[in-house]
C-alpha positions in Angstrom: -5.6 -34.3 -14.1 -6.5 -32.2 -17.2 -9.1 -30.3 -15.5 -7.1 -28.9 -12.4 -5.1 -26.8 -15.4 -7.2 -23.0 -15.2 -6.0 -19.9 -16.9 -4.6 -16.8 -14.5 -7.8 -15.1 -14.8 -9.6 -18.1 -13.5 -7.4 -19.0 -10.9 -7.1 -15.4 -9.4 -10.7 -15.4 -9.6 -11.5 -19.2 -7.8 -9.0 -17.7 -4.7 -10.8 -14.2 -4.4 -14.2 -15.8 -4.6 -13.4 -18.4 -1.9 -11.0 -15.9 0.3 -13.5 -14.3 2.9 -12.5 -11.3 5.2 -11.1 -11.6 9.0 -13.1 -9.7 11.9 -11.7 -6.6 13.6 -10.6 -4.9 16.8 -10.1 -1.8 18.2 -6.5 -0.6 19.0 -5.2 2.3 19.7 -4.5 5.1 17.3 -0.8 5.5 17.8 0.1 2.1 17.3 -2.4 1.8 13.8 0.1 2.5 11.1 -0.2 0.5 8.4 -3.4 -1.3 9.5 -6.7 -1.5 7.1 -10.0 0.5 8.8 -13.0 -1.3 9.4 -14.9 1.5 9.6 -14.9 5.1 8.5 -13.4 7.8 11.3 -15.8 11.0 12.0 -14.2 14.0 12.7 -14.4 14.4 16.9 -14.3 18.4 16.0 -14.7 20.8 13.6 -11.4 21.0 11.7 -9.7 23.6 12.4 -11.6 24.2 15.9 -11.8 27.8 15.8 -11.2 30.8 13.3 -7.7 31.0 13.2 -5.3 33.1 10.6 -3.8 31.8 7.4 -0.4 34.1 8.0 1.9 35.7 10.3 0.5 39.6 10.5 -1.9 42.0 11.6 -5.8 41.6 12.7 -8.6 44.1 11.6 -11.1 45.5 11.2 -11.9 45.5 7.5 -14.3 48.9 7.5 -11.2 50.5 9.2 -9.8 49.9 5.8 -12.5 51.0 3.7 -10.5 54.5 2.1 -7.2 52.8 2.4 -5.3 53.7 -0.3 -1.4 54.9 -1.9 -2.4 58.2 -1.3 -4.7 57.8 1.6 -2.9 55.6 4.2 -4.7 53.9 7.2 -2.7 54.0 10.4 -3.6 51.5 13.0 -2.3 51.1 16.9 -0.9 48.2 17.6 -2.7 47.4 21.0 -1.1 43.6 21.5 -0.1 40.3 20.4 -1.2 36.9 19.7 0.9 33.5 19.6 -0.7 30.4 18.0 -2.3 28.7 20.9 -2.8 31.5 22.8 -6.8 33.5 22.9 -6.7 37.2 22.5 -7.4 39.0 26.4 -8.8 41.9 24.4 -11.2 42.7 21.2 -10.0 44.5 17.8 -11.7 48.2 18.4 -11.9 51.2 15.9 -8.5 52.1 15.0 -6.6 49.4 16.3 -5.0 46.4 15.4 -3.5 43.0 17.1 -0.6 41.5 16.1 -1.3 37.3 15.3 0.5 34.7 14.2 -0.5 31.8 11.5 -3.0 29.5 13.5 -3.6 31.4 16.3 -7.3 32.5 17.1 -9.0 35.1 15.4 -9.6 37.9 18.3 -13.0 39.2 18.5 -14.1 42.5 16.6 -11.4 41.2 13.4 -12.6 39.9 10.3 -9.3 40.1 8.1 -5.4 39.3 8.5 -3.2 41.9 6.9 0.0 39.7 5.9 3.3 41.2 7.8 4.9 42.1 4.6 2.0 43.9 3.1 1.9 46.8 5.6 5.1 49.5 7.1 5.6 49.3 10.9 6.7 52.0 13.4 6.7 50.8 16.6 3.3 50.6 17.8 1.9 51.4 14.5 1.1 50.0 11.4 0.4 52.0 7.7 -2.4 50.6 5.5 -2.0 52.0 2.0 -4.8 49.5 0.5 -7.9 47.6 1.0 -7.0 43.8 1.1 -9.0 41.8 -1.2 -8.1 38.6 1.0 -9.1 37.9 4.3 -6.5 34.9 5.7 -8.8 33.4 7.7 -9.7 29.7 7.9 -13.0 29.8 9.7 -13.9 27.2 12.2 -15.2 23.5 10.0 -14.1 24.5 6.9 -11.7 21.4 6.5 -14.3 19.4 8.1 -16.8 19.9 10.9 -17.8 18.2 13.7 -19.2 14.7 12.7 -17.7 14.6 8.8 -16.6 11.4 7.4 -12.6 12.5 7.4 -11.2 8.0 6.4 -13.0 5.7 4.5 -13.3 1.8 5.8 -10.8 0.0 3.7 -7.9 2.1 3.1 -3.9 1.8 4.8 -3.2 3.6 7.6 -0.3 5.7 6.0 1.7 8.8 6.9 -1.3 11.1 6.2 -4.3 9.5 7.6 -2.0 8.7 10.7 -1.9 13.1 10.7 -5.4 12.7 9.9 -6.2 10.4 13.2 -4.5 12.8 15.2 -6.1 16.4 14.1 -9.5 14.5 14.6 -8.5 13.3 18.1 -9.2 9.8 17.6 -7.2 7.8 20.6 -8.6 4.8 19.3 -9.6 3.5 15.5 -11.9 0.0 14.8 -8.9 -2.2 12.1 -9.2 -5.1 10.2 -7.0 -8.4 12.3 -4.0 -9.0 10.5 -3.8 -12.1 9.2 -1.4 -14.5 10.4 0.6 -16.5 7.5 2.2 -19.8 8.3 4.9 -20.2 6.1 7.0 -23.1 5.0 9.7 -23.8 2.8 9.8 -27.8 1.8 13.2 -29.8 0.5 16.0 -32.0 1.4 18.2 -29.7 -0.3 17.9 -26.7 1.8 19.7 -25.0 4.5 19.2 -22.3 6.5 21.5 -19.1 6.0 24.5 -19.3 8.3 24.5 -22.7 8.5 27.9 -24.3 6.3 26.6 -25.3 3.0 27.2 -29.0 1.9 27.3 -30.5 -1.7 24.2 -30.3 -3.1 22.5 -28.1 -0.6 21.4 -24.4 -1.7 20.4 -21.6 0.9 16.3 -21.3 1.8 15.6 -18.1 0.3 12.0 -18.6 -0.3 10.9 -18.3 3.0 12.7 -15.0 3.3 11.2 -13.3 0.7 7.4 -14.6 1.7 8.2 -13.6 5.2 8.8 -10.1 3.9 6.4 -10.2 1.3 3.7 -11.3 4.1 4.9 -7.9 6.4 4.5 -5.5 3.0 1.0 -6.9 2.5 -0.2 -5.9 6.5 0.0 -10.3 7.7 2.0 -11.7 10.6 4.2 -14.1 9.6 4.9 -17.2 10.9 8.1 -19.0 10.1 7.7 -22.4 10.2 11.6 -23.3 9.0 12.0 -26.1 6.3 10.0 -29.5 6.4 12.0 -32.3 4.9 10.3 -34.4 1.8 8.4 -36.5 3.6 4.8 -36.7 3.9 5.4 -37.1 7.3 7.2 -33.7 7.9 5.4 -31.7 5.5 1.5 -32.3 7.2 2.9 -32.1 10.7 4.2 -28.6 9.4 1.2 -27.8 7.8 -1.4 -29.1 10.5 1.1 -26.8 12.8 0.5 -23.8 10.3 -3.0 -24.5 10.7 -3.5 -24.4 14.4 -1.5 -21.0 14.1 -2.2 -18.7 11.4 -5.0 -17.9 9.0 -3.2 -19.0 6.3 -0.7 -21.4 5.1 2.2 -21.1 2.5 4.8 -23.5 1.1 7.4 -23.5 -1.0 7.8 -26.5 -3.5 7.4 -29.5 -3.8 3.7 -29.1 -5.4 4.7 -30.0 -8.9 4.7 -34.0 -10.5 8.2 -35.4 -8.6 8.7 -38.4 -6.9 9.3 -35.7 -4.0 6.5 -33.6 -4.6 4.4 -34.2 -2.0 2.3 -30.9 -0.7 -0.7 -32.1 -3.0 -1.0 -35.3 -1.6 -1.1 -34.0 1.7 -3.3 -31.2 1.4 -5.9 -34.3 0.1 -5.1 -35.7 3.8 -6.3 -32.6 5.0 -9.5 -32.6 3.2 -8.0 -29.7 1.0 -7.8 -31.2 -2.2 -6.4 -28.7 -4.8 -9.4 -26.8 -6.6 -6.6 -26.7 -9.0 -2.9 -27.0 -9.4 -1.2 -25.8 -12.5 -2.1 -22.2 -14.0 -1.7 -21.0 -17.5 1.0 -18.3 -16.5 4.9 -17.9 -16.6 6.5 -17.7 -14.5 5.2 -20.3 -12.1 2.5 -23.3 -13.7 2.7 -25.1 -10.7 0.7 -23.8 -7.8 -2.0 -25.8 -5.3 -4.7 -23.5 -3.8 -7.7 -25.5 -1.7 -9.2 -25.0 1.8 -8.7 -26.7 5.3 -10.7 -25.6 8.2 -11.7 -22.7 6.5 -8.6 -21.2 6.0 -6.6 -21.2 2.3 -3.5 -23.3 1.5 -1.2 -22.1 -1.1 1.4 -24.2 -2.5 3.4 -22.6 -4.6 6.2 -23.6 -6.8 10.1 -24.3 -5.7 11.8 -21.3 -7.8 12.1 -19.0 -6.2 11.4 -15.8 -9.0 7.9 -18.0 -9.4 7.3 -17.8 -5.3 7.5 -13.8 -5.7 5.3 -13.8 -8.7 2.9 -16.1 -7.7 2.4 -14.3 -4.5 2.1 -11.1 -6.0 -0.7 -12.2 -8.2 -2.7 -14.3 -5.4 -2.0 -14.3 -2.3 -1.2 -10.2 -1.9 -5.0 -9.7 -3.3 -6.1 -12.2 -0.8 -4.4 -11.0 2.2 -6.3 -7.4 1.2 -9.1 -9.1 1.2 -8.9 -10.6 4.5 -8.3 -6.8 5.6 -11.4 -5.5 3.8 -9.0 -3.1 1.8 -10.9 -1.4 -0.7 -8.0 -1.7 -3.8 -7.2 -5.4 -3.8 -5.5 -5.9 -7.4 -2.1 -4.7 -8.4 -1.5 -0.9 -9.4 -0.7 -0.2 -13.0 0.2 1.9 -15.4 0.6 1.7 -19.5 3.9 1.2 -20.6 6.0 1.1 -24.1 8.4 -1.5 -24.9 12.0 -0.8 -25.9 12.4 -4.5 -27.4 10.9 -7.3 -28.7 9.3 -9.6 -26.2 8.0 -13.2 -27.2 6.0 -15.3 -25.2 4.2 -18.7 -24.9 1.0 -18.8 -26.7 -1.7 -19.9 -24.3 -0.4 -18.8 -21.3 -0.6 -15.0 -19.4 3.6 -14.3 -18.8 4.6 -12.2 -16.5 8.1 -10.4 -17.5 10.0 -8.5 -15.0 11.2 -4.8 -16.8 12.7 -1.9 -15.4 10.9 1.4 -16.4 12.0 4.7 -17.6 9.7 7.9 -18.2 10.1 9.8 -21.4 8.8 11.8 -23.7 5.3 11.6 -21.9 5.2 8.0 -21.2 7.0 4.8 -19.2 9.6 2.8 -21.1 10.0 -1.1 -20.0 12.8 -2.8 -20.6 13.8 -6.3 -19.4 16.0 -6.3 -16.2 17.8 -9.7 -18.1 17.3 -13.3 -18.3 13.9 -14.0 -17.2 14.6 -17.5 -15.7 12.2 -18.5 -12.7 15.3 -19.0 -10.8 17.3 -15.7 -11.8 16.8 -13.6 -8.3 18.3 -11.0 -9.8 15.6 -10.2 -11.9 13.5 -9.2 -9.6 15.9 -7.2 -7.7 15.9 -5.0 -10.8 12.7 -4.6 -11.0 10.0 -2.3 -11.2 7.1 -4.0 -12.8 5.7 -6.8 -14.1 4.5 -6.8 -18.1 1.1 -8.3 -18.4 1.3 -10.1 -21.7 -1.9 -11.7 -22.5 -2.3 -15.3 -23.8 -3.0 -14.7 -27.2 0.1 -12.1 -27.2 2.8 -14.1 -28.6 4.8 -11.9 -30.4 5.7 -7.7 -29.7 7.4 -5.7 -31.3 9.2 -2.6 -29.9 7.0 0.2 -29.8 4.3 -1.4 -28.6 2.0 -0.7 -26.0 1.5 -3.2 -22.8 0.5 -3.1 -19.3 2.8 -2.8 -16.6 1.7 -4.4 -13.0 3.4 -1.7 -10.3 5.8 -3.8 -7.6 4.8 -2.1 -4.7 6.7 -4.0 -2.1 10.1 -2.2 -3.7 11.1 0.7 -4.1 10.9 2.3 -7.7 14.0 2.7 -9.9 12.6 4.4 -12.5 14.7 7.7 -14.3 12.9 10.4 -15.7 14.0 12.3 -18.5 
């Protein structure tokens, strides 16, 4: 099966062509965070709502000011004052002045805010001994007025436009459905955690790190638990992941075993494999096809080549499915601090921890890059992107550095 073999490029490119977006709902704004817009958000107001001051101090009239000087002070009476959220009861008249605090509404008659520190106080009055250049007043709309695009369709709910939501008045927001991941992990030789290992058996920690990986990535995930290798138990686990989710992962048994079944029964399904093993290391073996309109991934048993080949297919595809506008990996341009070799032919994909200095990112391996070694990816930062003619690099050289944004960063700076 010569011809199921595709390069990374192609690969990544059959799944995004074939991957279509979900619909959306409506939900309300407090409970959005982390969810994709479908649509852009208007400002319900003009932002800020009013003219309101920059600073704690003094409101006035600027022509009351117009001789200020060192040797010509400007004394003012202080007829009042004004918290934020409170409106002025009186105007700013000739020769007088209104305390005001930062955000609180610009009385009527002022045009300028004289900063606290900038001017001497005596009791109810106030010496000017210049004319302020500034006026420290955000005027009504001047962040955005009523009606402005404030969120693009496409983009993560985060911190900020969660702030942003709110300032607008937004109780409700129009999101992209999360998609819902059925996930299973296949193999005689697995146990769940806190069960007693037996001889022979190893814990199933792929499942764990997809169901994680699925959360980071804005899906629901569905644990399906471990189907045995049987063809039997694998398609009644997949027809289940079917009739639940959107999407359908599992773990092993997709390469050329005796026990390798998942291709064969996605064929049952009527989702024959559009291909099955990828030019890229980690990972070779991986199954993508379609069954009732919703993507199958099969992806390999180890479990650095589950992480992997999820962060190179099935993250862009779940972004997709949300409409998010940036779909592929971040990255940045990195030097190496040693010598990599690689497999001529094949795009590899090595797991470095980064360091800035001396105006750019150093990668360096986090160790042994064996698709079993978990530790490797614990350490990690980034993936290098070595190309398939790239077979051989020296320290020194330049690469590019795929950003694993489901960790935190461990980089030092110098």
């Amino acid at each position: 099966m010569e011809e199921r073999f595709i390069s990374f490029t192609g690969a990544r490119e059959t799944i995004l062509d074939a991957v279509a977006p979900l619909d959306s709902e409506v939900v309300l704004a407090s409970e959005s965070a982390g969810r994709t817009l479908a649509e852009p958000v208007k400002s319900l107001i003009d932002i800020p709502p009013f003219d309101n001051s920059a600073m704690d101090g003094f409101a006035v009239r600027l022509k009351d000011l117009a001789d200020a000087a060192a040797d010509n002070p400007v004394r003012l009476k202080v007829v009042g004052e004004i918290p934020a959220g409170v409106v002025a009861g009186r105007p700013v008249t000739g020769g007088k002045t209104i305390s005001i605090m930062t955000g609180a509404p610009i009385p009527s008659g002022a045009d300028t805010v004289i900063p606290v520190e900038e001017v001497e106080r005596e009791g109810d009055t106030i010496t000017v001994s210049f004319l302020p250049e500034r006026r420290h007043i955000r005027k009504a709309g001047e962040v955005a007025p009523l009606g402005a695009k404030v969120l693009e369709a496409g983009i993560r709910l985060g911190p900020a436009q969660m702030g942003m939501l709110a300032t607008v008045g937004a109780a409700e927001v129009r999101v992209s459905r999360r998609p819902r991941v059925a996930i299973i992990a296949t193999g005689d030789e697995l146990a769940e955690p806190g069960e007693p290992l037996e001889p022979g058996k190893i814990y199933a920690s792929n499942s764990a790190a997809l169901v994680e990986l699925v959360r980071c990535y804005g899906g629901v995930p569905i644990d399906l638990g471990v189907a045995r290798d049987t063809e039997e138990e694998i398609e009644a686990k997949m027809r289940d992941g079917l009739a639940r989710a959107d999407v359908v992962i599992t773990s092993g048994g997709v390469s050329v075993g005796e026990y390798d079944h998942v291709k064969k029964v996605m064929a049952r399904l009527d989702a024959s494999p559009r291909f099955w093993r990828v030019r890229m290391r980690p990972v070779q073996p991986l199954a993508f096809g379609f069954a009732d309109g919703k993507p199958i991934f099969g992806l390999a048993g180890n479990p650095v080549a589950v992480m992997v080949s999820f962060f190179q297919f099935v993250r862009c595809s779940l972004l997709k499915m949300q409409h998010r506008l940036e779909i592929l990996p971040p990255t940045v341009d990195a030097v190496l601090d040693e010598p990599i070799k690689t497999r001529k032919d094949f795009t590899s994909f090595i797991r470095v921890h980064l360091a800035y200095h001396g105006g750019a990112f150093h990668a360096s391996k986090t160790g042994p890059q064996g698709s079993a070694i978990v530790g490797s990816m614990v350490a990690a930062d980034a993936l290098l992107v070595i190309g398939p003619e790239e077979t051989d690099l020296p320290a020194g050289a330049r690469v590019l550095a795929q950003l694993l944004d489901f960790t935190p960063p461990h980089w030092e700076y110098e």
